[in-house]
């Protein structure tokens, strides 16, 4: 944490403490040398990590929290509020309501019901739990959840937990839900809810939400939008037309999940679920004989499946939104736009390389994947692993992903016509989610190219 932030934190801590100055002093016990030694050990152990905050880390979905989020979280920890009930966190519950309203407003919802959660998985679980109760089939059996084969793996598992049938809808050649197949499934009347992913985890593809919304003219089903990763891109002004059209349809969803701990500059432990119809709150109704005493106002635990939740998460999110409001053209939006630009530029660079093979479609958001040129998918997979390791030696940290060869042009391999399009190939993958990635792109490309040269030169001819 930069020194400036420690100073700001100390000053704001003094202000917070003044609020309790009427109480008799109750100083914390001194930490002493033992604590200092332990913290040194902790710091040393934590060196065993990839440098997630640095732009040369361009691997998985990892983005450092904004310094103001760190400071606000740390400040809130001196109170350690619990946003389950107003008894446990009055100010932080109010801040959660405001922070969640800012997210709903970003999606142009005039009213909503929603709250923060521990992450995207739990937020999706709540959305599908509600969906399962509101979308039974005519014969009374639970209706199925349908999601694309590129949707997050937890949707299948969550459906299992909820006792709901799950159907994976194949994706098309660009990784978006195949609408012809979706429509044939909807015609069976077995689907109660379609999970539409705006920003799939592996490749950042954006399902055509606008066209799926249009299908509701012919079929009855709920739409849950999993925008855990991509939701904030609704603020970006540089998306391709079809991607923009999908984001513009988001207000038609029944529920939305967005993760401030992915693109919203928050520490882990901050997901969010939103429902368009506030009346779904009735499904959460429960009695808690131990809580809900201090106020007749809404306790967030009354509209959440989780009980205790970190009030500090709400405080950190609220503070970050004050500094970086969700405004098109604002600093926060420009950061997302630069990630998309970086992905397009990297794809162009890779498409001109003698070593790499790019998919037949451009990145829709800021996630990009590519294969290594080789005679067969197996040989390509082995080379991808070697280049991944070689790049790491040059301090460039990428990711790997297994994806079907059908994402690449058909003539990419020897005897391509004999290869099953579903054959999995290990690809290199990069999530360019830090705004600085664009500035660092030349460094990234130089290191990646050097790693590829080193591996190709080591192959005996
Ligand atoms: C699209 C999508 N949905 C859901 C999740 C699960 O979110 P979490 O890891 O916060 O539980 C992820 C995580 O990567 C995701 O990318």
CSV table of N, CA and C in Angstrom, one decimal, residues 24-171:
chain,number,residue,atom,x,y,z
A,24,UNK,N,-15.4,4.7,27.8
A,24,UNK,CA,-14.1,4.6,28.6
A,24,UNK,C,-13.0,3.9,27.7
A,25,UNK,N,-11.8,4.3,27.7
A,25,UNK,CA,-10.8,3.7,26.8
A,25,UNK,C,-10.6,2.2,27.0
A,26,UNK,N,-10.4,1.5,25.9
A,26,UNK,CA,-10.3,0.1,26.0
A,26,UNK,C,-9.2,-0.3,25.0
A,27,UNK,N,-7.9,0.1,25.3
A,27,UNK,CA,-6.8,-0.1,24.3
A,27,UNK,C,-6.6,-1.5,24.0
A,28,UNK,N,-6.2,-1.8,22.7
A,28,UNK,CA,-5.9,-3.1,22.3
A,28,UNK,C,-4.5,-3.5,23.0
A,29,UNK,N,-4.3,-4.8,23.2
A,29,UNK,CA,-3.1,-5.2,23.8
A,29,UNK,C,-1.9,-5.0,22.8
A,30,UNK,N,-0.7,-4.6,23.3
A,30,UNK,CA,0.4,-4.4,22.4
A,30,UNK,C,0.7,-5.6,21.6
A,31,UNK,N,1.2,-5.5,20.4
A,31,UNK,CA,1.5,-6.6,19.5
A,31,UNK,C,2.8,-7.3,19.8
A,32,UNK,N,3.8,-6.4,20.1
A,32,UNK,CA,5.1,-6.9,20.5
A,32,UNK,C,5.9,-7.6,19.4
A,33,UNK,N,7.1,-8.2,19.9
A,33,UNK,CA,8.0,-8.7,18.9
A,33,UNK,C,7.5,-10.0,18.3
A,34,UNK,N,6.7,-10.8,19.1
A,34,UNK,CA,6.2,-12.0,18.5
A,34,UNK,C,5.4,-11.7,17.3
A,35,UNK,N,4.5,-10.7,17.4
A,35,UNK,CA,3.6,-10.4,16.3
A,35,UNK,C,4.4,-9.9,15.1
A,36,UNK,N,5.5,-9.1,15.4
A,36,UNK,CA,6.3,-8.6,14.3
A,36,UNK,C,7.0,-9.7,13.6
A,37,UNK,N,7.5,-10.7,14.3
A,37,UNK,CA,8.2,-11.8,13.7
A,37,UNK,C,7.2,-12.6,12.8
A,38,UNK,N,6.0,-12.8,13.4
A,38,UNK,CA,5.0,-13.6,12.6
A,38,UNK,C,4.6,-12.9,11.3
A,39,UNK,N,4.5,-11.5,11.4
A,39,UNK,CA,4.1,-10.8,10.2
A,39,UNK,C,5.2,-10.8,9.2
A,40,UNK,N,6.5,-10.8,9.7
A,40,UNK,CA,7.6,-11.0,8.7
A,40,UNK,C,7.5,-12.3,8.0
A,41,UNK,N,7.1,-13.4,8.8
A,41,UNK,CA,7.0,-14.7,8.2
A,41,UNK,C,5.9,-14.7,7.2
A,42,UNK,N,4.8,-14.1,7.6
A,42,UNK,CA,3.6,-14.0,6.7
A,42,UNK,C,4.1,-13.3,5.3
A,43,UNK,N,4.8,-12.2,5.5
A,43,UNK,CA,5.2,-11.5,4.3
A,43,UNK,C,6.1,-12.4,3.4
A,44,UNK,N,7.0,-13.1,4.1
A,44,UNK,CA,7.9,-14.0,3.3
A,44,UNK,C,7.1,-15.1,2.6
A,45,UNK,N,6.1,-15.6,3.3
A,45,UNK,CA,5.3,-16.7,2.7
A,45,UNK,C,4.5,-16.2,1.6
A,46,UNK,N,4.0,-15.0,1.7
A,46,UNK,CA,3.2,-14.4,0.6
A,46,UNK,C,3.9,-14.1,-0.6
A,47,UNK,N,5.3,-14.1,-0.5
A,47,UNK,CA,6.1,-13.9,-1.7
A,47,UNK,C,5.8,-15.1,-2.7
A,48,UNK,N,5.3,-16.2,-2.2
A,48,UNK,CA,5.1,-17.4,-3.0
A,48,UNK,C,3.7,-17.2,-3.7
A,49,UNK,N,3.7,-16.2,-4.6
A,49,UNK,CA,2.5,-15.9,-5.4
A,49,UNK,C,3.0,-15.4,-6.8
A,50,UNK,N,2.1,-15.5,-7.8
A,50,UNK,CA,2.4,-14.7,-9.0
A,50,UNK,C,2.2,-13.3,-8.7
A,51,UNK,N,2.8,-12.4,-9.5
A,51,UNK,CA,2.7,-10.9,-9.2
A,51,UNK,C,1.4,-10.4,-9.8
A,52,UNK,N,0.3,-10.8,-9.1
A,52,UNK,CA,-1.1,-10.5,-9.7
A,52,UNK,C,-1.3,-9.0,-10.0
A,53,UNK,N,-0.7,-8.1,-9.2
A,53,UNK,CA,-1.0,-6.7,-9.4
A,53,UNK,C,-0.2,-6.1,-10.5
A,54,UNK,N,0.8,-6.8,-11.0
A,54,UNK,CA,1.7,-6.2,-12.0
A,54,UNK,C,1.2,-6.4,-13.4
A,55,UNK,N,1.3,-5.5,-14.4
A,55,UNK,CA,0.8,-5.7,-15.7
A,55,UNK,C,1.4,-7.0,-16.4
A,56,UNK,N,2.6,-7.4,-16.0
A,56,UNK,CA,3.2,-8.6,-16.6
A,56,UNK,C,2.5,-9.8,-16.2
A,57,UNK,N,1.6,-9.7,-15.1
A,57,UNK,CA,0.7,-10.8,-14.9
A,57,UNK,C,-0.5,-10.6,-15.8
A,58,UNK,N,-0.6,-11.5,-16.8
A,58,UNK,CA,-1.7,-11.3,-17.7
A,58,UNK,C,-2.3,-12.7,-17.9
A,59,UNK,N,-2.5,-13.4,-16.8
A,59,UNK,CA,-3.0,-14.8,-16.9
A,59,UNK,C,-4.5,-14.8,-16.6
A,60,UNK,N,-4.8,-15.3,-15.4
A,60,UNK,CA,-6.2,-15.5,-15.0
A,60,UNK,C,-6.9,-14.2,-14.7
A,61,UNK,N,-8.2,-14.3,-14.3
A,61,UNK,CA,-9.0,-13.2,-13.9
A,61,UNK,C,-8.6,-12.6,-12.6
A,62,UNK,N,-7.6,-11.9,-12.5
A,62,UNK,CA,-7.1,-11.3,-11.2
A,62,UNK,C,-6.8,-9.9,-11.4
A,63,UNK,N,-7.4,-9.0,-10.6
A,63,UNK,CA,-7.2,-7.6,-10.8
A,63,UNK,C,-7.1,-7.0,-9.4
A,64,UNK,N,-6.0,-6.2,-9.1
A,64,UNK,CA,-5.8,-5.8,-7.8
A,64,UNK,C,-7.0,-4.8,-7.3
A,65,UNK,N,-7.4,-4.9,-6.1
A,65,UNK,CA,-8.4,-3.9,-5.6
A,65,UNK,C,-7.8,-2.5,-5.7
A,66,UNK,N,-8.7,-1.6,-5.9
A,66,UNK,CA,-8.3,-0.2,-5.9
A,66,UNK,C,-7.7,0.2,-4.5
A,67,UNK,N,-6.7,1.0,-4.4
A,67,UNK,CA,-6.2,1.4,-3.1
A,67,UNK,C,-7.3,2.0,-2.2
A,68,UNK,N,-8.3,2.7,-2.7
A,68,UNK,CA,-9.3,3.2,-1.8
A,68,UNK,C,-10.2,2.1,-1.3
A,69,UNK,N,-10.3,1.0,-2.1
A,69,UNK,CA,-11.1,-0.2,-1.6
A,69,UNK,C,-10.3,-0.8,-0.4
A,70,UNK,N,-9.0,-0.9,-0.6
A,70,UNK,CA,-8.2,-1.5,0.5
A,70,UNK,C,-8.3,-0.7,1.7
A,71,UNK,N,-8.2,0.6,1.6
A,71,UNK,CA,-8.2,1.5,2.8
A,71,UNK,C,-9.5,1.5,3.4
A,72,UNK,N,-10.6,1.5,2.6
A,72,UNK,CA,-12.0,1.6,3.2
A,72,UNK,C,-12.3,0.2,3.9
A,73,UNK,N,-11.8,-0.9,3.3
A,73,UNK,CA,-12.0,-2.2,3.9
A,73,UNK,C,-11.3,-2.3,5.2
A,74,UNK,N,-10.0,-1.8,5.2
A,74,UNK,CA,-9.2,-1.8,6.5
A,74,UNK,C,-9.9,-1.0,7.5
A,75,UNK,N,-10.4,0.2,7.1
A,75,UNK,CA,-11.0,1.1,8.1
A,75,UNK,C,-12.3,0.4,8.7
A,76,UNK,N,-13.1,-0.2,7.8
A,76,UNK,CA,-14.3,-0.8,8.3
A,76,UNK,C,-13.9,-2.0,9.2
A,77,UNK,N,-12.8,-2.6,9.0
A,77,UNK,CA,-12.4,-3.8,9.9
A,77,UNK,C,-12.3,-3.4,11.3
A,78,UNK,N,-12.0,-2.1,11.6
A,78,UNK,CA,-11.9,-1.7,13.0
A,78,UNK,C,-13.3,-1.8,13.7
A,79,UNK,N,-14.3,-1.8,12.9
A,79,UNK,CA,-15.7,-2.0,13.4
A,79,UNK,C,-16.1,-3.4,13.2
A,80,UNK,N,-15.6,-4.0,12.1
A,80,UNK,CA,-16.0,-5.4,11.6
A,80,UNK,C,-17.5,-5.6,11.6
A,81,UNK,N,-18.2,-4.8,10.8
A,81,UNK,CA,-19.6,-4.9,10.8
A,81,UNK,C,-20.1,-6.2,10.0
A,82,UNK,N,-21.2,-6.7,10.4
A,82,UNK,CA,-21.8,-7.9,9.8
A,82,UNK,C,-23.1,-7.4,9.1
A,83,UNK,N,-23.2,-7.5,7.8
A,83,UNK,CA,-24.4,-7.0,7.1
A,83,UNK,C,-25.6,-7.9,7.1
A,84,UNK,N,-25.6,-8.9,7.9
A,84,UNK,CA,-26.7,-9.8,8.0
A,84,UNK,C,-27.9,-9.0,8.6
A,85,UNK,N,-27.6,-8.3,9.7
A,85,UNK,CA,-28.7,-7.5,10.3
A,85,UNK,C,-28.3,-6.1,10.7
A,86,UNK,N,-29.3,-5.2,10.8
A,86,UNK,CA,-28.9,-3.9,11.2
A,86,UNK,C,-28.3,-3.8,12.6
A,87,UNK,N,-28.6,-4.8,13.4
A,87,UNK,CA,-28.0,-4.9,14.7
A,87,UNK,C,-26.4,-5.0,14.6
A,88,UNK,N,-26.0,-5.6,13.5
A,88,UNK,CA,-24.5,-5.9,13.3
A,88,UNK,C,-23.8,-4.9,12.4
A,89,UNK,N,-24.5,-4.1,11.7
A,89,UNK,CA,-23.8,-3.2,10.8
A,89,UNK,C,-24.8,-2.2,10.2
A,90,UNK,N,-25.0,-1.1,10.9
A,90,UNK,CA,-26.0,-0.1,10.5
A,90,UNK,C,-25.5,0.7,9.3
A,91,UNK,N,-24.3,1.3,9.5
A,91,UNK,CA,-23.8,2.2,8.4
A,91,UNK,C,-23.4,1.3,7.2
A,92,UNK,N,-22.8,0.2,7.4
A,92,UNK,CA,-22.4,-0.6,6.3
A,92,UNK,C,-23.6,-1.2,5.5
A,93,UNK,N,-24.7,-1.5,6.2
A,93,UNK,CA,-25.9,-1.9,5.5
A,93,UNK,C,-26.5,-0.8,4.6
A,94,UNK,N,-26.5,0.4,5.2
A,94,UNK,CA,-26.9,1.5,4.4
A,94,UNK,C,-26.0,1.7,3.1
A,95,UNK,N,-24.7,1.5,3.4
A,95,UNK,CA,-23.8,1.7,2.2
A,95,UNK,C,-24.0,0.6,1.2
A,96,UNK,N,-24.3,-0.6,1.7
A,96,UNK,CA,-24.6,-1.7,0.8
A,96,UNK,C,-25.8,-1.4,-0.1
A,97,UNK,N,-26.8,-0.9,0.5
A,97,UNK,CA,-28.1,-0.6,-0.2
A,97,UNK,C,-27.7,0.4,-1.3
A,98,UNK,N,-26.9,1.4,-1.0
A,98,UNK,CA,-26.6,2.5,-2.0
A,98,UNK,C,-25.7,1.9,-3.1
A,99,UNK,N,-24.7,1.1,-2.6
A,99,UNK,CA,-23.8,0.5,-3.6
A,99,UNK,C,-24.5,-0.4,-4.6
A,100,UNK,N,-25.4,-1.2,-4.1
A,100,UNK,CA,-26.2,-2.1,-4.9
A,100,UNK,C,-27.1,-1.3,-5.9
A,101,UNK,N,-27.7,-0.2,-5.3
A,101,UNK,CA,-28.5,0.6,-6.2
A,101,UNK,C,-27.7,1.2,-7.4
A,102,UNK,N,-26.4,1.5,-7.1
A,102,UNK,CA,-25.6,2.1,-8.2
A,102,UNK,C,-25.4,1.0,-9.3
A,103,UNK,N,-25.3,-0.3,-8.8
A,103,UNK,CA,-25.1,-1.3,-9.8
A,103,UNK,C,-26.4,-1.5,-10.6
A,104,UNK,N,-27.6,-1.5,-9.9
A,104,UNK,CA,-28.8,-1.6,-10.6
A,104,UNK,C,-29.0,-0.5,-11.6
A,105,UNK,N,-28.6,0.7,-11.2
A,105,UNK,CA,-28.8,1.9,-12.0
A,105,UNK,C,-27.9,1.8,-13.3
A,106,UNK,N,-26.7,1.2,-13.1
A,106,UNK,CA,-25.9,1.0,-14.3
A,106,UNK,C,-26.6,0.2,-15.3
A,107,UNK,N,-27.4,-0.8,-14.9
A,107,UNK,CA,-28.2,-1.6,-15.8
A,107,UNK,C,-29.5,-1.0,-16.2
A,108,UNK,N,-29.8,0.2,-15.8
A,108,UNK,CA,-31.0,1.0,-16.1
A,108,UNK,C,-32.2,0.3,-15.5
A,109,UNK,N,-32.1,-0.2,-14.3
A,109,UNK,CA,-33.3,-0.7,-13.6
A,109,UNK,C,-33.8,0.3,-12.7
A,110,UNK,N,-35.1,0.8,-12.9
A,110,UNK,CA,-35.6,1.8,-12.1
A,110,UNK,C,-35.9,1.3,-10.7
A,111,UNK,N,-36.2,0.0,-10.5
A,111,UNK,CA,-36.4,-0.6,-9.2
A,111,UNK,C,-35.7,-2.0,-9.2
A,112,UNK,N,-35.4,-2.5,-8.1
A,112,UNK,CA,-34.7,-3.8,-8.0
A,112,UNK,C,-34.8,-4.3,-6.6
A,113,UNK,N,-34.4,-5.6,-6.5
A,113,UNK,CA,-34.1,-6.1,-5.1
A,113,UNK,C,-32.7,-6.8,-5.3
A,114,UNK,N,-31.9,-6.6,-4.4
A,114,UNK,CA,-30.6,-7.1,-4.5
A,114,UNK,C,-29.7,-6.9,-3.3
A,115,UNK,N,-28.6,-7.6,-3.3
A,115,UNK,CA,-27.6,-7.5,-2.2
A,115,UNK,C,-26.3,-8.0,-2.7
A,116,UNK,N,-25.3,-7.8,-1.8
A,116,UNK,CA,-23.9,-8.3,-2.1
A,116,UNK,C,-23.9,-9.7,-1.6
A,117,UNK,N,-22.9,-10.5,-2.1
A,117,UNK,CA,-22.7,-11.9,-1.7
A,117,UNK,C,-21.3,-12.2,-1.6
A,118,UNK,N,-20.9,-13.4,-1.2
A,118,UNK,CA,-19.5,-13.7,-1.1
A,118,UNK,C,-18.8,-13.8,-2.4
A,119,UNK,N,-19.6,-14.0,-3.5
A,119,UNK,CA,-19.0,-14.1,-4.8
A,119,UNK,C,-20.0,-14.4,-5.9
A,120,UNK,N,-19.5,-14.7,-7.1
A,120,UNK,CA,-20.4,-14.9,-8.2
A,120,UNK,C,-21.2,-16.2,-8.0
A,121,UNK,N,-20.5,-17.3,-7.5
A,121,UNK,CA,-21.2,-18.6,-7.4
A,121,UNK,C,-22.4,-18.5,-6.5
A,122,UNK,N,-22.2,-17.8,-5.3
A,122,UNK,CA,-23.4,-17.8,-4.4
A,122,UNK,C,-24.5,-16.8,-5.0
A,123,UNK,N,-24.0,-15.8,-5.7
A,123,UNK,CA,-25.0,-14.9,-6.3
A,123,UNK,C,-25.8,-15.7,-7.3
A,124,UNK,N,-25.1,-16.5,-8.2
A,124,UNK,CA,-25.9,-17.3,-9.2
A,124,UNK,C,-26.8,-18.3,-8.5
A,125,UNK,N,-26.3,-18.8,-7.4
A,125,UNK,CA,-27.1,-19.8,-6.7
A,125,UNK,C,-28.4,-19.2,-6.2
A,126,UNK,N,-28.4,-18.0,-5.7
A,126,UNK,CA,-29.6,-17.3,-5.3
A,126,UNK,C,-30.5,-17.1,-6.5
A,127,UNK,N,-29.9,-16.6,-7.6
A,127,UNK,CA,-30.7,-16.3,-8.8
A,127,UNK,C,-31.4,-17.6,-9.3
A,128,UNK,N,-30.7,-18.7,-9.3
A,128,UNK,CA,-31.3,-19.9,-9.8
A,128,UNK,C,-32.3,-20.5,-8.8
A,129,UNK,N,-32.0,-20.3,-7.5
A,129,UNK,CA,-33.0,-20.7,-6.5
A,129,UNK,C,-34.3,-20.0,-6.6
A,130,UNK,N,-34.2,-18.7,-6.9
A,130,UNK,CA,-35.5,-18.0,-7.1
A,130,UNK,C,-36.1,-18.4,-8.5
A,131,UNK,N,-35.3,-18.6,-9.5
A,131,UNK,CA,-35.8,-19.0,-10.8
A,131,UNK,C,-36.5,-20.4,-10.7
A,132,UNK,N,-35.9,-21.3,-9.9
A,132,UNK,CA,-36.5,-22.6,-9.8
A,132,UNK,C,-37.9,-22.6,-9.1
A,133,UNK,N,-38.1,-21.6,-8.3
A,133,UNK,CA,-39.4,-21.5,-7.6
A,133,UNK,C,-40.4,-20.8,-8.5
A,134,UNK,N,-40.0,-20.0,-9.4
A,134,UNK,CA,-40.9,-19.2,-10.2
A,134,UNK,C,-41.2,-19.8,-11.5
A,135,UNK,N,-40.4,-20.8,-11.9
A,135,UNK,CA,-40.6,-21.3,-13.3
A,135,UNK,C,-40.9,-22.8,-13.3
A,136,UNK,N,-41.9,-23.3,-12.6
A,136,UNK,CA,-42.2,-24.7,-12.7
A,136,UNK,C,-42.9,-25.0,-14.0
A,137,UNK,N,-42.8,-26.3,-14.5
A,137,UNK,CA,-43.5,-26.6,-15.8
A,137,UNK,C,-44.9,-26.9,-15.5
A,138,UNK,N,-45.7,-27.0,-16.6
A,138,UNK,CA,-47.1,-27.2,-16.4
A,138,UNK,C,-47.5,-28.5,-15.7
A,139,UNK,N,-46.6,-29.5,-15.9
A,139,UNK,CA,-46.9,-30.8,-15.2
A,139,UNK,C,-46.4,-30.8,-13.7
A,140,UNK,N,-45.9,-29.6,-13.3
A,140,UNK,CA,-45.5,-29.4,-11.9
A,140,UNK,C,-44.1,-29.9,-11.6
A,141,UNK,N,-43.4,-30.5,-12.6
A,141,UNK,CA,-42.1,-31.0,-12.4
A,141,UNK,C,-41.1,-29.7,-12.4
A,142,UNK,N,-40.0,-29.8,-11.8
A,142,UNK,CA,-39.1,-28.6,-11.9
A,142,UNK,C,-38.7,-28.4,-13.3
A,143,UNK,N,-38.7,-27.2,-13.8
A,143,UNK,CA,-38.2,-27.0,-15.2
A,143,UNK,C,-36.7,-26.8,-15.2
A,144,UNK,N,-36.2,-27.0,-16.4
A,144,UNK,CA,-34.7,-27.1,-16.5
A,144,UNK,C,-34.0,-25.7,-16.5
A,145,UNK,N,-32.8,-25.7,-16.2
A,145,UNK,CA,-31.9,-24.5,-16.4
A,145,UNK,C,-31.1,-24.8,-17.6
A,146,UNK,N,-31.1,-23.9,-18.5
A,146,UNK,CA,-30.2,-24.1,-19.7
A,146,UNK,C,-29.2,-23.0,-19.8
A,147,UNK,N,-27.9,-23.4,-20.0
A,147,UNK,CA,-26.8,-22.5,-20.2
A,147,UNK,C,-25.9,-23.0,-21.2
A,148,UNK,N,-25.1,-22.1,-21.8
A,148,UNK,CA,-24.3,-22.5,-22.9
A,148,UNK,C,-23.1,-23.4,-22.4
A,149,UNK,N,-22.5,-24.2,-23.3
A,149,UNK,CA,-21.4,-25.0,-22.9
A,149,UNK,C,-20.2,-24.2,-22.5
A,150,UNK,N,-20.2,-22.9,-22.8
A,150,UNK,CA,-19.1,-22.0,-22.3
A,150,UNK,C,-19.5,-21.3,-21.0
A,151,UNK,N,-20.7,-21.6,-20.5
A,151,UNK,CA,-21.1,-20.9,-19.2
A,151,UNK,C,-20.2,-21.4,-18.1
A,152,UNK,N,-20.2,-20.7,-17.0
A,152,UNK,CA,-19.3,-21.1,-15.9
A,152,UNK,C,-19.8,-22.5,-15.4
A,153,UNK,N,-18.8,-23.3,-15.0
A,153,UNK,CA,-19.1,-24.7,-14.7
A,153,UNK,C,-20.0,-24.8,-13.5
A,154,UNK,N,-20.1,-23.8,-12.6
A,154,UNK,CA,-20.9,-23.9,-11.4
A,154,UNK,C,-22.4,-23.9,-11.7
A,155,UNK,N,-22.8,-23.4,-12.9
A,155,UNK,CA,-24.3,-23.5,-13.1
A,155,UNK,C,-24.8,-24.9,-13.1
A,156,UNK,N,-24.1,-25.8,-13.7
A,156,UNK,CA,-24.5,-27.2,-13.7
A,156,UNK,C,-24.5,-27.7,-12.3
A,157,UNK,N,-23.5,-27.4,-11.5
A,157,UNK,CA,-23.4,-27.9,-10.1
A,157,UNK,C,-24.5,-27.2,-9.2
A,158,UNK,N,-24.7,-25.9,-9.4
A,158,UNK,CA,-25.7,-25.3,-8.6
A,158,UNK,C,-27.1,-25.9,-8.9
A,159,UNK,N,-27.4,-26.2,-10.2
A,159,UNK,CA,-28.6,-26.8,-10.6
A,159,UNK,C,-28.8,-28.1,-9.8
A,160,UNK,N,-27.7,-28.9,-9.8
A,160,UNK,CA,-27.7,-30.2,-9.0
A,160,UNK,C,-28.0,-29.9,-7.6
A,161,UNK,N,-27.4,-28.9,-7.0
A,161,UNK,CA,-27.7,-28.6,-5.5
A,161,UNK,C,-29.1,-28.3,-5.3
A,162,UNK,N,-29.7,-27.6,-6.3
A,162,UNK,CA,-31.1,-27.1,-6.2
A,162,UNK,C,-32.1,-28.2,-6.7
A,163,UNK,N,-31.6,-29.3,-7.2
A,163,UNK,CA,-32.5,-30.4,-7.7
A,163,UNK,C,-33.2,-30.0,-9.0
A,164,UNK,N,-32.5,-29.1,-9.7
A,164,UNK,CA,-33.1,-28.7,-11.0
A,164,UNK,C,-32.4,-29.4,-12.2
A,165,UNK,N,-33.1,-29.9,-13.2
A,165,UNK,CA,-32.4,-30.5,-14.3
A,165,UNK,C,-31.5,-29.4,-15.0
A,166,UNK,N,-30.4,-29.7,-15.6
A,166,UNK,CA,-29.5,-28.8,-16.3
A,166,UNK,C,-29.3,-29.2,-17.7
A,167,UNK,N,-29.4,-28.3,-18.6
A,167,UNK,CA,-29.1,-28.7,-20.0
A,167,UNK,C,-28.0,-27.7,-20.6
A,168,UNK,N,-27.0,-28.3,-21.1
A,168,UNK,CA,-25.9,-27.5,-21.7
A,168,UNK,C,-26.3,-27.2,-23.2
A,169,UNK,N,-26.4,-26.0,-23.6
A,169,UNK,CA,-26.7,-25.6,-25.0
A,169,UNK,C,-25.3,-25.4,-25.7
A,170,UNK,N,-25.1,-26.2,-26.8
A,170,UNK,CA,-23.8,-26.0,-27.5
A,170,UNK,C,-23.6,-24.5,-27.9
A,171,UNK,N,-22.4,-24.1,-27.9
A,171,UNK,CA,-22.1,-22.8,-28.4
A,171,UNK,C,-21.7,-22.9,-29.9
